Short mmCIF file of C-alpha atoms and ligand atoms in Angstrom, two decimals:
data_model
loop_
_atom_site.label_atom_id
_atom_site.label_comp_id
_atom_site.label_asym_id
_atom_site.label_seq_id
_atom_site.Cartn_x
_atom_site.Cartn_y
_atom_site.Cartn_z
CA MET R 23 -0.39 -14.75 -12.99
CA TYR R 24 1.22 -12.35 -10.51
CA LEU R 25 -1.28 -10.44 -8.34
CA THR R 26 -0.52 -7.55 -5.97
CA ASP R 27 -1.72 -7.79 -2.36
CA THR R 28 -4.83 -5.71 -3.09
CA GLU R 29 -5.60 -7.75 -6.21
CA LYS R 30 -5.20 -10.95 -4.16
CA ARG R 31 -7.61 -9.64 -1.53
CA MET R 32 -10.16 -8.88 -4.25
CA HIS R 33 -9.60 -12.32 -5.77
CA ASP R 34 -9.97 -14.07 -2.41
CA GLY R 35 -13.30 -12.37 -1.78
CA GLU R 36 -12.09 -10.25 1.16
CA LEU R 37 -13.44 -7.10 -0.52
CA GLY R 38 -16.86 -8.51 -1.34
CA PRO R 39 -18.50 -10.83 -3.88
CA SER R 40 -18.69 -8.30 -6.75
CA LEU R 41 -14.99 -7.61 -6.76
CA LYS R 42 -14.29 -11.34 -6.38
CA LYS R 43 -16.41 -12.08 -9.43
CA ALA R 44 -14.74 -9.29 -11.41
CA MET R 45 -11.28 -10.51 -10.44
CA ASP R 46 -12.21 -14.14 -11.25
CA ILE R 47 -13.14 -13.02 -14.76
CA LEU R 48 -9.99 -10.94 -15.32
CA VAL R 49 -7.68 -13.65 -13.94
CA ALA R 50 -9.35 -16.34 -16.07
CA ILE R 51 -8.91 -14.23 -19.23
CA GLY R 52 -5.35 -13.37 -18.24
CA GLU R 53 -4.49 -17.05 -17.78
CA ILE R 54 -5.97 -17.97 -21.17
CA TYR R 55 -3.76 -15.36 -22.87
CA ASP R 56 -0.65 -15.95 -20.71
CA ALA R 57 -0.75 -12.45 -19.20
CA PRO R 58 2.05 -12.09 -16.60
CA ARG R 59 0.07 -9.59 -14.49
CA LEU R 60 -2.73 -7.03 -14.40
CA ILE R 61 -2.28 -3.38 -15.36
CA ASP R 62 -4.25 -0.23 -14.46
CA VAL R 63 -6.77 1.16 -16.94
CA ARG R 64 -7.80 4.82 -17.16
CA SER R 65 -11.27 4.42 -18.67
CA VAL R 66 -13.85 1.80 -19.68
CA HIS R 67 -16.60 1.69 -22.29
CA ILE R 68 -19.28 -0.97 -21.72
CA SER R 69 -21.35 -2.50 -24.52
CA GLY R 70 -23.92 -5.28 -24.23
CA ILE R 71 -26.34 -3.24 -22.14
CA SER R 72 -29.01 -3.09 -24.81
CA TYR R 73 -31.81 -5.17 -23.28
CA ARG R 74 -33.00 -6.33 -26.69
CA SER R 75 -29.69 -7.97 -27.63
CA ALA R 76 -28.38 -8.88 -24.19
CA GLY R 77 -31.62 -9.98 -22.51
CA GLU R 78 -32.23 -11.46 -19.05
CA ALA R 79 -28.80 -13.15 -18.84
CA ALA R 80 -27.00 -9.80 -19.02
CA LEU R 81 -29.51 -8.28 -16.63
CA LYS R 82 -28.80 -11.03 -14.11
CA LEU R 83 -25.05 -10.52 -14.45
CA ALA R 84 -25.45 -6.77 -13.92
CA GLU R 85 -27.58 -7.50 -10.83
CA GLU R 86 -24.79 -9.67 -9.42
CA PHE R 87 -22.17 -7.00 -10.02
CA ALA R 88 -24.34 -4.20 -8.60
CA SER R 89 -25.50 -6.19 -5.55
CA SER R 90 -22.53 -5.35 -3.28
CA GLY R 91 -22.87 -1.61 -3.74
CA ASN R 92 -19.45 -1.26 -5.42
CA ARG R 93 -19.04 1.60 -7.87
CA PHE R 94 -16.91 1.92 -10.97
CA VAL R 95 -13.46 3.18 -10.04
CA VAL R 96 -12.53 4.72 -13.42
CA PRO R 97 -14.62 6.85 -15.84
CA THR R 98 -16.97 4.35 -17.51
CA SER R 99 -19.28 5.20 -20.40
CA SER R 100 -22.21 3.22 -21.79
CA ASN R 101 -22.73 1.97 -25.32
CA ILE R 102 -26.07 2.18 -27.11
CA ILE R 103 -29.29 0.79 -25.66
CA CYS R 104 -32.41 -0.47 -27.43
CA VAL R 105 -34.62 2.63 -27.06
CA ASP R 106 -34.25 6.40 -27.15
CA CYS R 107 -34.66 7.41 -23.51
CA SER R 108 -33.34 10.95 -23.96
CA GLY R 109 -36.81 12.45 -23.65
CA GLY R 110 -36.65 14.06 -27.09
CA ALA R 111 -37.72 11.06 -29.20
CA THR R 112 -40.32 11.71 -31.88
CA LEU R 113 -40.96 7.98 -32.20
CA ASP R 114 -42.86 5.63 -29.93
CA PHE R 115 -40.82 2.64 -28.80
CA PRO R 116 -42.67 -0.52 -27.66
CA ALA R 117 -43.50 -0.10 -23.95
CA ASP R 118 -42.08 -3.50 -22.89
CA PHE R 119 -38.66 -2.64 -24.36
CA VAL R 120 -38.67 0.74 -22.60
CA ARG R 121 -39.55 -0.91 -19.27
CA ASP R 122 -36.92 -3.68 -19.51
CA GLN R 123 -34.21 -1.32 -20.75
CA LYS R 124 -34.85 0.97 -17.78
CA ARG R 125 -34.46 -1.99 -15.38
CA MET R 126 -31.04 -2.64 -16.89
CA LEU R 127 -29.99 1.04 -16.83
CA THR R 128 -30.92 1.44 -13.16
CA LEU R 129 -28.30 -1.18 -12.25
CA PHE R 130 -25.56 0.50 -14.27
CA GLU R 131 -26.48 3.93 -12.89
CA LYS R 132 -26.13 2.47 -9.39
CA MET R 133 -22.55 1.46 -10.30
CA GLY R 134 -21.82 4.98 -11.57
CA ILE R 135 -21.94 4.70 -15.35
CA ILE R 136 -21.66 7.83 -17.53
CA PRO R 137 -24.95 7.50 -19.45
CA ALA R 138 -23.54 8.39 -22.87
CA HIS R 139 -25.45 5.51 -24.55
CA THR R 140 -23.42 5.80 -27.73
CA CYS R 141 -20.93 3.90 -29.86
CA THR R 142 -19.05 7.20 -30.38
CA PRO R 143 -18.28 8.11 -26.74
CA TYR R 144 -15.29 10.12 -28.02
CA TYR R 145 -17.79 12.62 -29.53
CA SER R 146 -19.47 12.92 -26.11
CA GLY R 147 -16.50 13.95 -24.01
CA CYS R 148 -15.35 10.42 -23.12
CA VAL R 149 -11.92 10.62 -24.74
CA PRO R 150 -8.84 8.69 -23.59
CA LEU R 151 -5.31 9.98 -24.08
CA CYS R 152 -2.90 8.63 -26.67
CA GLY R 153 -0.81 5.80 -25.18
CA GLU R 154 -3.16 5.31 -22.21
CA HIS R 155 -4.31 1.77 -21.25
CA ILE R 156 -8.09 1.46 -21.37
CA ALA R 157 -10.65 -1.37 -21.47
CA TRP R 158 -13.26 -0.62 -24.11
CA SER R 159 -15.87 -2.90 -25.61
CA GLU R 160 -18.01 -2.45 -28.78
CA SER R 161 -16.00 -3.12 -31.87
CA SER R 162 -16.38 0.27 -33.60
CA SER R 163 -15.66 2.25 -30.41
CA LEU R 164 -12.58 0.29 -29.42
CA ILE R 165 -11.04 0.18 -32.90
CA PHE R 166 -11.41 3.99 -33.06
CA ALA R 167 -9.85 4.42 -29.60
CA ASN R 168 -6.97 2.07 -30.49
CA SER R 169 -6.29 3.37 -33.98
CA VAL R 170 -7.38 7.00 -34.30
CA ILE R 171 -6.82 8.17 -30.71
CA GLY R 172 -3.90 5.83 -30.01
CA ALA R 173 -5.15 4.58 -26.64
CA TRP R 174 -4.37 0.91 -25.94
CA THR R 175 -7.20 -1.59 -25.51
CA ASN R 176 -8.09 -5.18 -26.30
CA ARG R 177 -11.47 -6.15 -27.70
CA GLU R 178 -13.38 -6.28 -24.43
CA SER R 179 -16.71 -8.01 -23.83
CA ASN R 180 -19.52 -6.88 -21.52
CA PRO R 181 -18.34 -9.01 -18.53
CA THR R 182 -14.64 -8.10 -18.90
CA ALA R 183 -15.43 -4.40 -19.33
CA ILE R 184 -17.63 -4.36 -16.19
CA SER R 185 -14.88 -6.22 -14.32
CA SER R 186 -12.31 -3.62 -15.39
CA ALA R 187 -14.63 -0.76 -14.44
CA LEU R 188 -15.09 -2.17 -10.91
CA THR R 189 -11.42 -3.00 -10.31
CA GLY R 190 -9.59 -0.51 -12.57
CA LYS R 191 -7.57 -3.44 -13.95
CA THR R 192 -7.08 -5.49 -17.11
CA PRO R 193 -4.72 -8.37 -17.96
CA LEU R 194 -1.50 -7.42 -19.77
CA PHE R 195 -1.65 -9.05 -23.22
CA GLY R 196 -2.61 -8.31 -26.83
CA TYR R 197 -2.80 -4.64 -27.81
CA HIS R 198 -1.48 -3.57 -24.39
CA ILE R 199 1.97 -4.70 -25.57
CA LYS R 200 3.79 -2.43 -28.00
CA GLU R 201 5.08 -5.17 -30.34
CA ASN R 202 1.53 -6.44 -30.91
CA ARG R 203 0.53 -3.02 -32.21
CA ALA R 204 2.88 -3.20 -35.20
CA GLY R 205 1.24 -3.17 -38.61
CA SER R 206 1.37 -6.49 -40.46
CA VAL R 207 -0.48 -6.01 -43.78
CA LEU R 208 0.12 -3.10 -46.16
CA VAL R 209 -3.06 -1.85 -47.88
CA GLU R 210 -2.62 0.59 -50.74
CA VAL R 211 -5.85 2.36 -51.70
CA THR R 212 -5.49 3.46 -55.29
CA CYS R 213 -8.86 5.11 -55.96
CA ASP R 214 -9.99 8.63 -55.16
CA ILE R 215 -12.59 8.44 -52.39
CA THR R 216 -14.36 11.24 -50.64
CA GLU R 217 -17.21 10.01 -48.50
CA SER R 218 -17.74 7.82 -45.48
CA ALA R 219 -19.81 5.20 -47.32
CA GLU R 220 -16.78 4.55 -49.53
CA TYR R 221 -14.45 4.29 -46.52
CA SER R 222 -16.97 1.89 -45.01
CA ALA R 223 -16.83 -0.24 -48.20
CA ILE R 224 -13.01 -0.25 -48.12
CA GLY R 225 -13.06 -1.35 -44.48
CA PHE R 226 -15.54 -4.11 -45.27
CA SER R 227 -13.45 -5.37 -48.19
CA VAL R 228 -10.15 -5.28 -46.28
CA GLY R 229 -11.59 -6.66 -43.03
CA SER R 230 -12.75 -9.82 -44.81
CA ARG R 231 -9.22 -10.32 -46.19
CA VAL R 232 -6.99 -9.58 -43.19
CA GLY R 233 -8.80 -11.41 -40.35
CA SER R 234 -7.21 -10.29 -37.09
CA HIS R 235 -4.05 -8.75 -38.60
CA VAL R 236 -3.20 -5.05 -38.21
CA PRO R 237 -3.65 -3.31 -41.58
CA VAL R 238 -1.62 -0.23 -42.48
CA PHE R 239 -3.39 1.94 -45.03
CA VAL R 240 -1.76 4.19 -47.57
CA PHE R 241 -4.36 6.38 -49.27
CA GLN R 242 -2.75 7.44 -52.53
CA LYS R 243 -5.38 9.93 -53.66
CA SER R 244 -7.32 11.00 -50.58
CA ARG R 245 -6.90 12.14 -47.00
CA PRO R 246 -9.55 10.76 -44.61
CA THR R 247 -11.43 12.94 -42.14
CA ILE R 248 -12.11 11.81 -38.58
CA ASP R 249 -15.64 10.72 -39.64
CA ASN R 250 -14.18 8.75 -42.56
CA LEU R 251 -11.88 6.91 -40.14
CA LYS R 252 -14.84 6.16 -37.86
CA SER R 253 -16.59 4.46 -40.81
CA LEU R 254 -13.45 2.67 -41.98
CA GLY R 255 -12.81 1.18 -38.53
CA ALA R 256 -16.40 0.10 -37.92
CA ALA R 257 -16.47 -1.83 -41.20
CA LEU R 258 -13.02 -3.40 -40.64
CA ALA R 259 -14.27 -4.74 -37.30
CA THR R 260 -17.48 -6.02 -38.91
CA SER R 261 -16.23 -8.20 -41.77
CA GLY R 262 -12.99 -9.08 -39.97
CA ASP R 263 -11.67 -9.47 -36.45
CA VAL R 264 -9.67 -6.26 -36.68
CA GLY R 265 -9.14 -4.24 -33.48
CA LEU R 266 -6.40 -1.89 -34.65
CA PHE R 267 -5.38 -0.23 -37.93
CA HIS R 268 -2.97 2.49 -38.93
CA VAL R 269 -3.19 5.14 -41.65
CA VAL R 270 0.18 6.48 -42.72
CA GLY R 271 0.34 10.21 -42.11
CA ALA R 272 -2.97 10.32 -40.22
CA THR R 273 -3.08 8.08 -37.12
CA PRO R 274 -0.73 8.55 -34.16
CA GLU R 275 1.31 5.35 -34.45
CA ALA R 276 1.92 5.81 -38.19
CA PRO R 277 3.78 9.04 -38.92
CA ASP R 278 5.48 7.03 -41.70
CA ARG R 279 5.42 3.45 -43.04
CA GLU R 280 8.46 2.25 -41.16
CA THR R 281 7.11 3.38 -37.79
CA ALA R 282 3.70 1.83 -38.54
CA PHE R 283 5.36 -1.56 -39.10
CA GLN R 284 7.80 -0.98 -36.20
CA GLY R 285 10.69 -1.56 -38.59
CA HIS R 286 9.42 -4.94 -39.88
CA LYS R 287 8.40 -5.86 -43.42
CA PRO R 288 4.67 -6.35 -44.10
CA SER R 289 3.67 -10.02 -44.26
CA GLU R 290 1.28 -9.24 -47.11
CA LYS R 291 0.45 -6.39 -49.49
CA LEU R 292 -3.05 -5.62 -50.75
CA SER R 293 -4.23 -3.13 -53.31
CA VAL R 294 -7.78 -1.78 -53.12
CA GLY R 295 -9.43 0.08 -55.99
CA GLN R 296 -12.76 1.07 -57.45
CA ASN R 297 -13.63 -2.54 -58.40
CA ASP R 298 -13.34 -3.70 -54.80
CA LEU R 299 -15.71 -0.92 -53.70
CA ARG R 300 -18.19 -1.86 -56.41
CA GLN R 301 -18.12 -5.52 -55.37
CA VAL R 302 -18.91 -4.62 -51.77
CA PHE R 303 -21.82 -2.36 -52.71
CA GLU R 304 -23.14 -5.08 -55.06
CA GLN R 305 -23.35 -7.55 -52.17
CA PHE R 306 -26.03 -5.29 -50.74
CA SER R 307 -27.62 -3.99 -53.92
CA LYS R 308 -31.33 -4.18 -54.35
CA LYS R 309 -32.64 -6.42 -57.06
CA GLY R 310 -36.32 -6.78 -57.88
CA ASP R 311 -38.56 -4.78 -55.53
CA ARG R 312 -36.92 -1.39 -54.99
CA LYS R 313 -39.24 -0.23 -52.22
CA ILE R 314 -37.59 1.36 -49.14
CA ASP R 315 -39.46 1.73 -45.84
CA HIS R 316 -36.54 2.43 -43.49
CA VAL R 317 -33.46 4.61 -43.78
CA MET R 318 -30.60 4.49 -41.28
CA ILE R 319 -27.88 7.14 -41.26
CA GLY R 320 -25.44 7.39 -38.37
CA CYS R 321 -23.62 4.08 -37.99
CA PRO R 322 -21.44 4.59 -36.02
CA HIS R 323 -23.43 7.39 -34.36
CA ALA R 324 -23.36 10.59 -36.42
CA SER R 325 -21.01 13.46 -35.65
CA PHE R 326 -22.08 17.09 -35.61
CA ALA R 327 -20.66 17.54 -39.15
CA GLU R 328 -22.62 14.52 -40.41
CA LEU R 329 -25.87 15.82 -38.90
CA ARG R 330 -25.33 19.17 -40.58
CA GLU R 331 -24.70 17.48 -43.94
CA VAL R 332 -27.96 15.54 -43.64
CA ALA R 333 -29.84 18.73 -42.69
CA ASP R 334 -28.43 20.50 -45.76
CA LEU R 335 -29.52 17.65 -48.03
CA LEU R 336 -33.03 17.61 -46.53
CA THR R 337 -33.72 21.33 -46.44
CA GLY R 338 -36.87 22.08 -48.40
CA LYS R 339 -37.53 18.33 -49.00
CA LYS R 340 -39.99 15.84 -47.49
CA ILE R 341 -39.34 12.23 -46.55
CA ASN R 342 -41.76 9.83 -48.25
CA THR R 343 -44.66 9.06 -45.92
CA ASN R 344 -43.96 5.30 -46.22
CA VAL R 345 -40.39 5.68 -44.97
CA ASN R 346 -39.24 5.62 -41.36
CA ALA R 347 -36.01 7.65 -41.66
CA TRP R 348 -33.66 7.42 -38.66
CA ILE R 349 -30.63 9.61 -38.17
CA CYS R 350 -28.84 8.07 -35.16
CA THR R 351 -26.50 10.01 -32.90
CA SER R 352 -25.54 10.51 -29.28
CA PHE R 353 -27.56 12.70 -26.92
CA ALA R 354 -24.55 15.02 -26.45
CA VAL R 355 -24.09 15.63 -30.19
CA LYS R 356 -27.84 16.01 -30.65
CA CYS R 357 -27.93 18.74 -27.97
CA VAL R 358 -25.20 20.75 -29.71
CA ALA R 359 -26.87 20.37 -33.11
CA GLN R 360 -30.19 21.42 -31.58
CA ARG R 361 -28.75 24.80 -30.62
CA LEU R 362 -28.12 25.58 -34.30
CA GLY R 363 -31.52 24.41 -35.51
CA ILE R 364 -30.01 21.38 -37.28
CA ILE R 365 -32.31 18.87 -35.60
CA GLU R 366 -35.34 21.01 -36.41
CA ARG R 367 -34.35 21.15 -40.10
CA ILE R 368 -34.02 17.36 -40.26
CA GLU R 369 -37.26 16.72 -38.37
CA ASN R 370 -39.19 19.30 -40.42
CA ALA R 371 -38.42 17.12 -43.43
CA GLY R 372 -40.06 14.17 -41.65
CA ALA R 373 -36.97 12.26 -40.48
CA HIS R 374 -36.32 11.28 -36.84
CA VAL R 375 -33.09 12.13 -35.04
CA LEU R 376 -32.62 9.39 -32.46
CA ALA R 377 -30.28 9.50 -29.50
CA ASP R 378 -29.11 6.46 -27.47
CA THR R 379 -29.95 3.72 -29.97
CA CYS R 380 -29.71 2.54 -33.58
CA THR R 381 -31.44 0.32 -36.11
CA VAL R 382 -29.46 -2.75 -35.09
CA ALA R 383 -30.12 -2.41 -31.35
CA ALA R 384 -33.73 -1.20 -31.50
CA PRO R 385 -36.79 -3.41 -32.08
CA THR R 386 -36.87 -2.15 -35.67
CA LYS R 387 -38.93 -5.00 -37.10
CA GLN R 388 -41.64 -4.53 -34.49
CA MET R 389 -41.68 -0.88 -35.58
CA GLY R 390 -42.54 -1.83 -39.17
CA CYS R 391 -39.11 -1.55 -40.85
CA ASN R 392 -38.33 -4.24 -43.44
CA ASN R 393 -36.50 -2.68 -46.40
CA MET R 394 -33.56 -0.56 -45.31
CA ALA R 395 -31.23 1.83 -47.12
CA THR R 396 -28.05 2.86 -45.30
CA THR R 397 -24.58 4.35 -45.79
CA SER R 398 -22.93 1.86 -43.43
CA LEU R 399 -21.71 -1.64 -44.19
CA LYS R 400 -21.89 -2.46 -40.49
CA ALA R 401 -25.56 -1.50 -40.31
CA ALA R 402 -26.11 -3.42 -43.55
CA LYS R 403 -24.56 -6.66 -42.32
CA TYR R 404 -26.24 -6.69 -38.92
CA GLY R 405 -29.49 -5.21 -40.22
CA SER R 406 -29.82 -8.14 -42.59
CA GLU R 407 -28.42 -10.84 -40.28
CA LYS R 408 -29.80 -9.83 -36.88
CA ASN R 409 -32.88 -7.82 -37.82
CA ASP R 410 -33.79 -9.85 -40.90
CA MET R 411 -34.21 -6.80 -43.14
CA ASN R 412 -33.63 -6.44 -46.88
CA VAL R 413 -30.77 -3.99 -47.12
CA VAL R 414 -29.19 -1.73 -49.72
CA VAL R 415 -26.06 0.40 -49.20
CA GLY R 416 -25.01 3.54 -51.01
CA SER R 417 -23.72 7.09 -50.76
CA LEU R 418 -25.33 9.63 -48.43
CA LYS R 419 -26.95 11.39 -51.39
CA GLN R 420 -28.39 8.10 -52.69
CA VAL R 421 -29.76 7.17 -49.29
CA VAL R 422 -31.34 10.59 -48.72
CA ARG R 423 -32.81 10.56 -52.24
CA SER R 424 -34.27 7.10 -51.54
CA ALA R 425 -35.84 8.35 -48.33
CA ILE R 426 -37.56 11.08 -50.30
CA LYS R 427 -38.71 8.79 -53.13
CA GLY R 428 -39.56 5.75 -50.99
CA ALA R 429 -37.60 3.62 -53.44
CA TRP R 430 -33.93 2.89 -54.05
CA SER R 431 -32.36 5.58 -56.17
CA GLU R 432 -29.42 4.73 -58.47
CA LEU R 433 -28.07 8.26 -58.82
CA SER R 434 -24.31 8.70 -59.13
FE1 F3S F 30 -23.17 1.98 -33.46
FE2 F3S F 30 -25.36 0.63 -33.93
FE3 F3S F 30 -23.65 1.02 -35.83
S1 F3S F 30 -23.99 0.42 -32.18
S2 F3S F 30 -21.66 1.11 -34.84
S3 F3S F 30 -24.85 2.61 -34.78
S4 F3S F 30 -24.76 -0.87 -35.48
#
């Protein structure tokens, strides 16, 4: 792979061990994917800094990177962590998790991270430009940046994202090349859908069918909002290996079908309707015991509009005393919502608005959560697989109703 003089000096260790390590990682990845050279990136988003999921190995790696005193050379935001360290938490997190997470954060702060601690950095002022090369990790964040914003990124990992943040570079391959951003599978959505839980179900259904292809959606009866697209992308990247999608008439690289496919014919056509949605929800439907002790709303982290919708649904209601109801968002969005009394309205009902973390990253089991209701297929899959919870998925109204009743509610 071709390296410029400065890149060679970094690679040879002349500029210190941290930059050498970063360049070793980027060159190794570049060689695996036949990248001809490195390119400059304009921003980085780093996941894998939750102590609970990443553990001592990630801490050690961060120590190595931080040891030379190098700082990130492009704006670099952080993904979620395993506790709410915003200072406004109404929940007690286990002290050992708080301590270990802080050890990890100190290292990233030393390198100059923007402490957004969210999977929706684009709602916290960390927004790339359309057509800009970036190096983002965390599947829901990067698929949103690629698809909805139109920035260009591969699916980065924690080590490659840190390496890009320290060097400002990434190997030229994959979604950094225009031809690889062409749509390949046409997905026609024939049913009328209105809410994010339904977009999440569509994403989950399509993701499991298209693998790593680039789906191009045509919504025949609906027009998705930005929050709907956030849910669609997160689910696509959960059941499949999807890092980029297009929506005709809504996302920047798909003003029309022909442009979305870059003039090619789709290799496959799928049709998604009400039955497909039902099948997805049935995979996570509660049979037998209908008790709910945990509710998670805000996967990916809730927007201002989503927080307001939850507050409206909870006004004048009380969460069941057996239910730990978590509304997860970023600190930045929480601050704005606080100014309008939205957080107070949610918390007066007995729910907790958490910044920085989420059910999947937090030590939820240790906090007594076993039977979860959620609006997100991503939270459902990882909540059941990683956190070993019984999970049910439904509409926002169903989930809020269940939080109030303490049992799963089959309302339409
Ligand atoms: Fe974000 Fe956690 Fe969901 S990281 S996408 S809220 S599982």
